[in-house]
Amino acid sequence: MFADKTRRARAGLLATLVGALALSACATTGSAGDTASASGAAKQEGKLAAKRESEGVFPSTYKPFPNVATAIRGATVYDGKGGMIENGVVFMSGGKIVAVGGPDTPIPADIAVFDGAGKFVTPGIIDIHSHLGDYPSPGVDAHSDGNEATAPTTPEVWAEHSVWPQDPGFARALANGGITALQILPGSANLMGGRSATLKNVPSRTMQGMKFPGAPYSMKMACGENPKRVYGSRGRMPSTRMGNLAVNRETWLAAIDYANNPEAKRDLGKETLVGVLKGEILIQNHCYRADEMALVLDMAKEMGYKVAAFHHAVEAYKIGDLLRENDVCSAIWADWYGFKMESYDGILENAAFLQREGACVVIHSDDANDIQRLNQEAAKAQAAGLRLGIDIPDATVIQWITWNAAKAMGIGDLTGSLEKGKMADVVLWNGDPLSVYSRPEKVWIDGALMFDAMNPKIRPVSDFELGQPGEGDVK
């Protein structure tokens, strides 16, 4: 929906760029029609050939920053999956969660131990819908790299190729919001906007140095007003909702033909679509109205793919049962609606109704400011439910901005909850994270302390902000 929000103030925020990370491989999914050593075989025959995804293109070079074995003792612990432990212990070592439990949980004698009395611990906060790096601060035309609005479908573009690691917003999201991972999506001008990038929120010289190892790609789709407005105003298809569906269906059919033709000339857009059809690439679908979400679900069944999440789903509350039955998450705002016709029927109780229905709820930002306050956005949605008599436990609300987001991004087995063996992405809050008065005191990513409110030396500063007013300012 960024096409709608680009005009919202994008605060001058700071970010990263300090360390150089290095090497390691493994990026994201392979995809459509790849043959493991296709380029190698061609070269042996004396032919020119580009690498395939399965051979590693734009690979993640992320490596965790140095970490030391650390424990937090005495805090209230939310595990990200709906559990809460009073006077709990979280012990991490080697970049992984080693133990989570009550006050009797063993802690080695020779490690750093933080007193968490009166404080709270959660998994790292995850934003499933961000445009940081693609629409960095300052928000000027020269930085507008999030919408390839030149054709109704552009599945061939990758959001990661627009990410500017120096965007000051990354550090703001870390320091103010406890954001440890985020999904960068291309904008919503197009029916098929391109691939997403899932990032670790760490300083890096390159996008590859932030790329979340092992995360699958997603493809951004959009239904509704944006595509038909952008292209209809140019006198081309689609200009209606039926045009949206028609263009989508024709594009999927062409991708199926491509997948079934071993002689087809390589096509980057169709490679992405075939990756979706094979279940290797997830679908994140911008969609506001309930009736359109239902149509998209039917189209997905027709073509043979699955929707991971509907984003900006302000009318999701009308079809909570349908979303639950299809195992589709709703990524939503707490209270942003009514800014255009398709968002007109939003209600504050959207999240609460979905939760009561047993459907998956994710609170997202789509904004460089809101990403710094996802905890408060989740609390607002919880409060709206309570006013209606739907009492949702705090631990469940934390799940909306941790494990549920990770699940919908395909990284739920790696992060998003405090479980033994998972990445040690952890936030120590100086008070109840659902209070407007609380903020992150310390943030660890893969067990490395990346932000410490008590130590100004542990606050990333981007090259862009060096020497400028507000350098290193994280208030």
Tab-separated table of C-alpha atoms in Angstrom, residues 47-465:
chain	number	residue	atom	x	y	z
A	47	LYS	CA	28.921	-22.019	-24.149
A	48	LEU	CA	28.260	-18.812	-22.252
A	49	ALA	CA	25.779	-19.162	-19.415
A	50	ALA	CA	24.603	-17.148	-16.439
A	51	LYS	CA	24.308	-18.741	-13.059
A	52	ARG	CA	20.965	-20.055	-11.912
A	53	GLU	CA	19.514	-19.236	-8.499
A	54	SER	CA	20.346	-22.678	-7.213
A	55	GLU	CA	23.978	-21.870	-7.920
A	56	GLY	CA	23.846	-18.821	-5.671
A	57	VAL	CA	23.018	-15.397	-7.053
A	58	PHE	CA	23.076	-12.359	-4.794
A	59	PRO	CA	23.761	-14.717	-1.884
A	60	SER	CA	23.505	-13.748	1.740
A	61	THR	CA	26.882	-12.849	3.206
A	62	TYR	CA	25.406	-12.233	6.634
A	63	LYS	CA	27.407	-13.410	9.582
A	64	PRO	CA	26.416	-12.748	13.166
A	65	PHE	CA	28.357	-10.106	15.031
A	66	PRO	CA	30.555	-11.355	17.893
A	67	ASN	CA	28.547	-12.547	20.839
A	68	VAL	CA	29.187	-13.671	24.373
A	69	ALA	CA	27.201	-16.103	26.438
A	70	THR	CA	24.515	-14.067	28.187
A	71	ALA	CA	21.621	-14.620	30.534
A	72	ILE	CA	18.749	-12.407	31.625
A	73	ARG	CA	17.356	-13.297	35.031
A	74	GLY	CA	14.275	-12.188	36.916
A	75	ALA	CA	12.300	-10.656	34.063
A	76	THR	CA	8.794	-11.351	32.842
A	77	VAL	CA	9.355	-13.420	29.722
A	78	TYR	CA	6.986	-13.609	26.764
A	79	ASP	CA	8.086	-16.506	24.589
A	80	GLY	CA	6.424	-15.279	21.374
A	81	LYS	CA	4.115	-18.277	21.099
A	82	GLY	CA	1.606	-17.248	23.719
A	83	GLY	CA	3.560	-18.292	26.805
A	84	MET	CA	4.557	-16.117	29.764
A	85	ILE	CA	7.008	-16.817	32.572
A	86	GLU	CA	7.198	-14.659	35.686
A	87	ASN	CA	10.658	-14.199	37.213
A	88	GLY	CA	12.023	-16.027	34.193
A	89	VAL	CA	15.435	-16.792	32.757
A	90	VAL	CA	16.615	-16.546	29.164
A	91	PHE	CA	20.054	-17.995	28.470
A	92	MET	CA	21.741	-17.595	25.095
A	93	SER	CA	25.110	-18.764	23.876
A	94	GLY	CA	26.759	-19.250	20.519
A	95	GLY	CA	24.111	-17.069	18.914
A	96	LYS	CA	21.309	-19.459	19.901
A	97	ILE	CA	18.726	-19.690	22.609
A	98	VAL	CA	19.995	-22.318	25.037
A	99	ALA	CA	17.333	-22.272	27.722
A	100	VAL	CA	14.148	-20.447	28.670
A	101	GLY	CA	12.448	-21.155	31.961
A	102	GLY	CA	11.631	-20.214	35.505
A	103	PRO	CA	13.921	-18.912	38.240
A	104	ASP	CA	15.514	-22.325	38.754
A	105	THR	CA	16.797	-22.528	35.186
A	106	PRO	CA	20.543	-23.274	35.421
A	107	ILE	CA	22.930	-20.495	34.373
A	108	PRO	CA	26.674	-21.083	34.013
A	109	ALA	CA	28.714	-19.231	36.607
A	110	ASP	CA	31.131	-17.518	34.249
A	111	ILE	CA	28.802	-15.661	31.852
A	112	ALA	CA	27.299	-12.183	31.665
A	113	VAL	CA	24.039	-12.008	33.604
A	114	PHE	CA	21.637	-9.068	33.399
A	115	ASP	CA	19.192	-8.378	36.185
A	116	GLY	CA	15.774	-8.262	34.585
A	117	ALA	CA	13.755	-7.577	37.715
A	118	GLY	CA	10.834	-5.316	36.834
A	119	LYS	CA	11.624	-5.644	33.140
A	120	PHE	CA	10.305	-7.768	30.287
A	121	VAL	CA	11.851	-9.996	27.635
A	122	THR	CA	10.379	-10.769	24.220
A	123	PRO	CA	11.686	-12.265	21.005
A	124	GLY	CA	13.014	-9.718	18.544
A	125	ILE	CA	10.179	-7.765	16.969
A	126	ILE	CA	9.561	-8.575	13.283
A	127	ASP	CA	7.918	-6.327	10.712
A	128	ILE	CA	6.391	-8.273	7.842
A	129	HIS	CA	5.720	-5.147	5.766
A	130	SER	CA	8.426	-2.526	5.443
A	131	HIS	CA	9.930	-0.387	2.706
A	132	LEU	CA	13.064	0.677	4.540
A	133	GLY	CA	15.977	0.879	2.155
A	134	ASP	CA	13.685	1.034	-0.898
A	135	TYR	CA	12.121	4.288	0.312
A	136	PRO	CA	14.886	5.451	2.633
A	137	SER	CA	15.152	8.647	4.588
A	138	PRO	CA	15.291	11.393	3.543
A	139	GLY	CA	12.211	10.704	1.429
A	140	VAL	CA	13.129	12.477	-1.771
A	141	ASP	CA	12.491	11.504	-5.391
A	142	ALA	CA	16.075	10.398	-5.805
A	143	HIS	CA	15.401	7.750	-3.152
A	144	SER	CA	12.085	6.527	-4.559
A	145	ASP	CA	12.984	2.963	-5.527
A	146	GLY	CA	10.066	0.902	-4.307
A	147	ASN	CA	7.538	0.864	-7.172
A	148	GLU	CA	8.479	-0.333	-10.657
A	149	ALA	CA	5.262	1.202	-11.965
A	150	THR	CA	5.963	0.699	-15.639
A	151	ALA	CA	3.861	-2.410	-16.276
A	152	PRO	CA	0.906	-4.026	-14.469
A	153	THR	CA	2.981	-7.083	-13.609
A	154	THR	CA	6.682	-6.949	-12.821
A	155	PRO	CA	7.466	-10.231	-11.063
A	156	GLU	CA	10.996	-9.964	-12.434
A	157	VAL	CA	12.062	-7.162	-10.078
A	158	TRP	CA	13.603	-7.904	-6.707
A	159	ALA	CA	13.150	-5.441	-3.834
A	160	GLU	CA	16.623	-6.267	-2.562
A	161	HIS	CA	18.122	-4.581	-5.609
A	162	SER	CA	16.763	-1.246	-4.365
A	163	VAL	CA	17.754	-1.627	-0.720
A	164	TRP	CA	20.109	1.127	0.449
A	165	PRO	CA	21.825	-0.202	3.576
A	166	GLN	CA	22.616	3.322	4.753
A	167	ASP	CA	18.937	4.147	5.284
A	168	PRO	CA	18.904	5.736	8.762
A	169	GLY	CA	15.532	4.051	9.338
A	170	PHE	CA	17.148	0.707	10.060
A	171	ALA	CA	18.863	1.930	13.227
A	172	ARG	CA	15.748	3.791	14.355
A	173	ALA	CA	13.718	0.585	13.998
A	174	LEU	CA	16.303	-1.293	16.042
A	175	ALA	CA	16.694	1.223	18.832
A	176	ASN	CA	13.121	2.408	19.226
A	177	GLY	CA	11.176	-0.644	18.117
A	178	GLY	CA	13.375	-3.624	18.921
A	179	ILE	CA	13.134	-4.702	15.267
A	180	THR	CA	15.530	-7.570	14.592
A	181	ALA	CA	14.191	-8.786	11.225
A	182	LEU	CA	11.995	-7.253	8.555
A	183	GLN	CA	10.582	-7.971	5.155
A	184	ILE	CA	11.158	-5.343	2.474
A	185	LEU	CA	8.362	-5.382	-0.082
A	186	PRO	CA	8.096	-3.600	-3.403
A	187	GLY	CA	5.193	-1.202	-3.621
A	188	SER	CA	1.603	-1.754	-4.588
A	189	ALA	CA	1.243	0.031	-7.907
A	190	ASN	CA	1.398	-3.312	-9.681
A	191	LEU	CA	-0.691	-6.456	-9.576
A	192	MET	CA	2.590	-8.320	-9.215
A	193	GLY	CA	5.191	-5.999	-7.757
A	194	GLY	CA	8.166	-8.326	-7.530
A	195	ARG	CA	10.087	-10.255	-4.919
A	196	SER	CA	10.543	-9.268	-1.313
A	197	ALA	CA	13.775	-9.263	0.668
A	198	THR	CA	13.986	-10.529	4.235
A	199	LEU	CA	16.738	-8.808	6.206
A	200	LYS	CA	18.451	-9.019	9.530
A	201	ASN	CA	18.434	-5.529	11.028
A	202	VAL	CA	22.191	-5.143	11.297
A	203	PRO	CA	24.695	-2.596	10.020
A	204	SER	CA	26.254	-3.584	6.740
A	205	ARG	CA	27.985	-2.122	3.726
A	206	THR	CA	25.851	-4.226	1.402
A	207	MET	CA	22.352	-5.590	1.142
A	208	GLN	CA	23.810	-9.084	0.979
A	209	GLY	CA	25.340	-8.503	4.407
A	210	MET	CA	21.857	-7.999	5.836
A	211	LYS	CA	20.111	-10.751	3.902
A	212	PHE	CA	18.456	-13.214	6.274
A	213	PRO	CA	20.149	-16.576	5.727
A	214	GLY	CA	17.709	-19.294	4.833
A	215	ALA	CA	14.673	-17.041	4.388
A	216	PRO	CA	12.473	-17.824	1.405
A	217	TYR	CA	11.538	-15.130	-1.040
A	218	SER	CA	8.029	-13.809	-1.182
A	219	MET	CA	6.294	-12.137	-4.114
A	220	LYS	CA	4.211	-9.024	-3.542
A	221	MET	CA	0.800	-8.895	-5.196
A	222	ALA	CA	-1.819	-6.164	-4.981
A	223	CYS	CA	-5.516	-6.141	-5.653
A	224	GLY	CA	-7.987	-3.321	-5.625
A	225	GLU	CA	-7.653	0.347	-6.287
A	226	ASN	CA	-3.937	0.881	-6.735
A	227	PRO	CA	-3.265	-1.188	-9.879
A	228	LYS	CA	-6.449	-0.172	-11.643
A	229	ARG	CA	-5.877	3.496	-10.824
A	230	VAL	CA	-2.231	3.541	-11.913
A	231	TYR	CA	-2.771	1.753	-15.211
A	232	GLY	CA	-6.347	2.764	-15.918
A	233	SER	CA	-5.277	6.406	-15.770
A	234	ARG	CA	-2.861	5.607	-18.576
A	235	GLY	CA	-5.624	4.145	-20.721
A	236	ARG	CA	-4.436	0.616	-20.394
A	237	MET	CA	-5.529	-2.560	-18.705
A	238	PRO	CA	-6.383	-3.027	-15.885
A	239	SER	CA	-8.786	-0.213	-15.189
A	240	THR	CA	-11.325	-2.246	-13.228
A	241	ARG	CA	-11.303	-4.982	-10.640
A	242	MET	CA	-12.375	-7.489	-13.269
A	243	GLY	CA	-9.426	-6.272	-15.296
A	244	ASN	CA	-7.154	-6.902	-12.304
A	245	LEU	CA	-8.237	-10.519	-12.112
A	246	ALA	CA	-8.045	-11.018	-15.866
A	247	VAL	CA	-4.470	-9.754	-16.101
A	248	ASN	CA	-3.475	-11.835	-13.105
A	249	ARG	CA	-4.996	-15.015	-14.510
A	250	GLU	CA	-3.464	-14.547	-17.947
A	251	THR	CA	-0.082	-14.010	-16.325
A	252	TRP	CA	-0.360	-17.140	-14.209
A	253	LEU	CA	-1.432	-19.205	-17.224
A	254	ALA	CA	1.603	-17.978	-19.156
A	255	ALA	CA	3.799	-19.009	-16.235
A	256	ILE	CA	2.292	-22.492	-16.198
A	257	ASP	CA	2.997	-22.822	-19.931
A	258	TYR	CA	6.553	-21.671	-19.293
A	259	ALA	CA	7.019	-24.234	-16.542
A	260	ASN	CA	5.831	-26.995	-18.854
A	261	ASN	CA	8.092	-26.024	-21.752
A	262	PRO	CA	11.686	-27.180	-21.310
A	263	GLU	CA	12.695	-25.301	-24.462
A	264	ALA	CA	11.386	-21.930	-23.295
A	265	LYS	CA	13.807	-19.025	-23.294
A	266	ARG	CA	14.767	-18.024	-19.796
A	267	ASP	CA	12.395	-15.390	-18.362
A	268	LEU	CA	13.125	-13.777	-14.985
A	269	GLY	CA	9.509	-12.859	-14.276
A	270	LYS	CA	8.207	-16.312	-15.055
A	271	GLU	CA	10.973	-17.847	-12.960
A	272	THR	CA	9.534	-16.019	-9.967
A	273	LEU	CA	5.988	-17.120	-10.786
A	274	VAL	CA	7.000	-20.737	-11.245
A	275	GLY	CA	8.803	-20.513	-7.911
A	276	VAL	CA	5.463	-19.533	-6.381
A	277	LEU	CA	3.645	-22.387	-8.117
A	278	LYS	CA	6.261	-24.810	-6.793
A	279	GLY	CA	5.764	-23.529	-3.264
A	280	GLU	CA	9.293	-22.153	-3.012
A	281	ILE	CA	8.256	-18.483	-3.035
A	282	LEU	CA	5.515	-17.173	-0.749
A	283	ILE	CA	2.747	-14.746	-1.667
A	284	GLN	CA	2.229	-11.529	0.305
A	285	ASN	CA	-0.948	-9.985	-1.105
A	286	HIS	CA	-1.933	-6.355	-0.505
A	287	CYS	CA	-5.756	-6.522	-0.317
A	288	TYR	CA	-8.261	-4.505	1.676
A	289	ARG	CA	-11.760	-5.773	0.929
A	290	ALA	CA	-13.127	-9.083	2.139
A	291	ASP	CA	-14.780	-9.910	-1.183
A	292	GLU	CA	-11.523	-9.412	-3.064
A	293	MET	CA	-9.580	-11.561	-0.632
A	294	ALA	CA	-12.102	-14.329	-1.256
A	295	LEU	CA	-11.603	-13.949	-5.019
A	296	VAL	CA	-7.842	-14.108	-4.630
A	297	LEU	CA	-8.138	-17.310	-2.604
A	298	ASP	CA	-10.191	-18.854	-5.404
A	299	MET	CA	-7.678	-17.677	-8.017
A	300	ALA	CA	-4.874	-19.197	-5.969
A	301	LYS	CA	-6.716	-22.526	-5.951
A	302	GLU	CA	-7.347	-22.257	-9.681
A	303	MET	CA	-3.665	-21.726	-10.427
A	304	GLY	CA	-2.225	-23.916	-7.707
A	305	TYR	CA	-0.455	-21.608	-5.261
A	306	LYS	CA	-1.021	-20.483	-1.684
A	307	VAL	CA	-1.345	-17.038	-0.130
A	308	ALA	CA	0.808	-16.625	2.990
A	309	ALA	CA	-0.711	-13.337	4.138
A	310	PHE	CA	-3.061	-10.576	3.117
A	311	HIS	CA	-1.589	-7.167	3.932
A	312	HIS	CA	-3.595	-4.062	4.911
A	313	ALA	CA	-6.534	-6.432	5.276
A	314	VAL	CA	-8.889	-3.926	6.914
A	315	GLU	CA	-11.938	-6.088	6.159
A	316	ALA	CA	-10.372	-9.365	7.251
A	317	TYR	CA	-12.730	-9.455	10.240
A	318	LYS	CA	-15.589	-10.179	7.821
A	319	ILE	CA	-14.038	-13.460	6.683
A	320	GLY	CA	-12.093	-14.668	9.699
A	321	ASP	CA	-13.423	-18.204	9.291
A	322	LEU	CA	-12.387	-18.308	5.623
A	323	LEU	CA	-8.901	-17.071	6.465
A	324	ARG	CA	-8.544	-19.591	9.283
A	325	GLU	CA	-9.668	-22.474	7.089
A	326	ASN	CA	-7.167	-21.485	4.394
A	327	ASP	CA	-4.369	-20.882	6.927
A	328	VAL	CA	-3.793	-17.335	5.713
A	329	CYS	CA	-2.472	-14.603	8.012
A	330	SER	CA	-3.851	-11.068	8.071
A	331	ALA	CA	-1.184	-8.374	8.334
A	332	ILE	CA	-3.003	-5.277	9.537
A	333	TRP	CA	-2.764	-1.888	11.217
A	334	ALA	CA	-4.305	-1.192	14.581
A	335	ASP	CA	-6.308	1.835	13.553
A	336	TRP	CA	-5.368	3.157	10.124
A	337	TYR	CA	-8.314	3.071	7.747
A	338	GLY	CA	-10.757	5.260	5.865
A	339	PHE	CA	-8.174	6.976	3.657
A	340	LYS	CA	-9.707	5.583	0.449
A	341	MET	CA	-12.863	3.709	-0.469
A	342	GLU	CA	-11.437	0.215	-0.170
A	343	SER	CA	-10.188	1.024	3.319
A	344	TYR	CA	-13.452	2.664	4.362
A	345	ASP	CA	-14.903	-0.305	6.233
A	346	GLY	CA	-11.988	-0.856	8.581
A	347	ILE	CA	-12.694	-1.152	12.291
A	348	LEU	CA	-10.502	-0.921	15.369
A	349	GLU	CA	-11.581	-4.398	16.494
A	350	ASN	CA	-10.265	-6.119	13.346
A	351	ALA	CA	-7.420	-7.930	15.126
A	352	ALA	CA	-9.575	-8.907	18.077
A	353	PHE	CA	-12.281	-10.447	15.874
A	354	LEU	CA	-9.673	-12.369	13.894
A	355	GLN	CA	-8.058	-13.646	17.081
A	356	ARG	CA	-11.428	-14.723	18.456
A	357	GLU	CA	-12.058	-16.565	15.194
A	358	GLY	CA	-8.770	-18.442	15.538
A	359	ALA	CA	-7.195	-16.777	12.513
A	360	CYS	CA	-3.592	-15.641	12.310
A	361	VAL	CA	-3.020	-11.962	13.207
A	362	VAL	CA	0.077	-9.937	12.339
A	363	ILE	CA	0.509	-6.243	13.104
A	364	HIS	CA	2.567	-4.536	10.405
A	365	SER	CA	3.896	-1.048	9.812
A	366	ASP	CA	4.308	-0.129	6.119
A	367	ASP	CA	5.901	2.998	7.520
A	368	ALA	CA	9.286	4.254	8.706
A	369	ASN	CA	7.724	5.705	11.849
A	370	ASP	CA	5.260	2.987	12.781
A	371	ILE	CA	7.957	0.333	12.557
A	372	GLN	CA	9.438	1.982	15.628
A	373	ARG	CA	6.245	1.376	17.598
A	374	LEU	CA	4.813	-1.981	16.567
A	375	ASN	CA	4.531	-2.861	20.254
A	376	GLN	CA	2.277	0.133	20.812
A	377	GLU	CA	0.265	-0.618	17.665
A	378	ALA	CA	-0.348	-4.140	18.939
A	379	ALA	CA	-1.425	-2.736	22.308
A	380	LYS	CA	-3.907	-0.412	20.624
A	381	ALA	CA	-5.485	-3.345	18.769
A	382	GLN	CA	-5.659	-5.293	22.019
A	383	ALA	CA	-7.343	-2.369	23.777
A	384	ALA	CA	-9.957	-2.071	21.034
A	385	GLY	CA	-10.903	-5.697	21.589
A	386	LEU	CA	-11.079	-5.292	25.332
A	387	ARG	CA	-13.475	-2.365	25.003
A	388	LEU	CA	-15.743	-4.776	23.138
A	389	GLY	CA	-15.363	-7.495	25.755
A	390	ILE	CA	-12.717	-9.552	23.918
A	391	ASP	CA	-9.928	-9.990	26.460
A	392	ILE	CA	-6.756	-11.110	24.672
A	393	PRO	CA	-3.786	-12.046	26.895
A	394	ASP	CA	-0.650	-9.930	26.634
A	395	ALA	CA	1.405	-12.969	25.638
A	396	THR	CA	-0.890	-13.571	22.665
A	397	VAL	CA	-0.602	-9.947	21.581
A	398	ILE	CA	3.194	-10.202	21.592
A	399	GLN	CA	2.796	-13.170	19.242
A	400	TRP	CA	1.227	-10.814	16.667
A	401	ILE	CA	4.558	-8.990	16.256
A	402	THR	CA	6.930	-11.911	16.695
A	403	TRP	CA	6.183	-15.509	15.783
A	404	ASN	CA	3.083	-14.903	13.676
A	405	ALA	CA	5.071	-12.505	11.489
A	406	ALA	CA	7.949	-14.970	11.256
A	407	LYS	CA	5.563	-17.760	10.288
A	408	ALA	CA	4.012	-15.722	7.481
A	409	MET	CA	7.491	-14.855	6.193
A	410	GLY	CA	8.632	-18.480	6.197
A	411	ILE	CA	11.223	-18.018	8.953
A	412	GLY	CA	9.198	-19.300	11.885
A	413	ASP	CA	11.503	-22.281	12.372
A	414	LEU	CA	14.492	-19.950	12.770
A	415	THR	CA	13.304	-16.988	14.798
A	416	GLY	CA	10.200	-15.300	16.192
A	417	SER	CA	10.035	-17.159	19.497
A	418	LEU	CA	12.241	-17.902	22.479
A	419	GLU	CA	12.831	-21.609	22.021
A	420	LYS	CA	15.925	-23.710	22.454
A	421	GLY	CA	18.022	-23.801	19.307
A	422	LYS	CA	16.480	-20.761	17.635
A	423	MET	CA	18.366	-17.616	16.721
A	424	ALA	CA	19.001	-15.538	19.831
A	425	ASP	CA	17.028	-12.515	18.611
A	426	VAL	CA	15.956	-10.996	21.918
A	427	VAL	CA	14.697	-7.681	23.318
A	428	LEU	CA	14.963	-6.601	26.965
A	429	TRP	CA	12.314	-3.931	27.593
A	430	ASN	CA	12.594	-1.459	30.438
A	431	GLY	CA	8.906	-2.000	31.241
A	432	ASP	CA	5.775	-3.671	29.930
A	433	PRO	CA	6.246	-3.765	26.135
A	434	LEU	CA	2.539	-3.054	25.698
A	435	SER	CA	2.868	0.219	27.579
A	436	VAL	CA	3.404	3.482	25.745
A	437	TYR	CA	6.032	4.368	28.346
A	438	SER	CA	8.282	1.374	27.651
A	439	ARG	CA	11.083	1.021	25.162
A	440	PRO	CA	13.873	-1.396	24.319
A	441	GLU	CA	16.750	-1.292	26.766
A	442	LYS	CA	18.898	-3.894	25.015
A	443	VAL	CA	18.539	-5.725	21.702
A	444	TRP	CA	20.432	-8.853	20.710
A	445	ILE	CA	20.553	-10.315	17.203
A	446	ASP	CA	21.958	-13.835	16.981
A	447	GLY	CA	23.179	-13.354	20.525
A	448	ALA	CA	25.182	-10.224	19.674
A	449	LEU	CA	24.302	-7.073	21.633
A	450	MET	CA	23.384	-4.650	18.828
A	451	PHE	CA	21.768	-1.876	20.888
A	452	ASP	CA	22.129	-0.792	24.488
A	453	ALA	CA	20.217	2.256	25.654
A	454	MET	CA	22.611	2.492	28.579
A	455	ASN	CA	25.703	2.580	26.392
A	456	PRO	CA	25.885	5.184	23.596
A	457	LYS	CA	28.772	3.295	22.023
A	458	ILE	CA	26.416	0.481	21.072
A	459	ARG	CA	24.190	2.461	18.753
A	460	PRO	CA	24.692	2.027	15.024
A	461	VAL	CA	25.231	5.148	12.969
A	462	SER	CA	25.099	5.165	9.171
A	463	ASP	CA	27.664	6.782	6.937
A	464	PHE	CA	24.865	8.981	5.624
A	465	GLU	CA	24.310	10.686	8.958
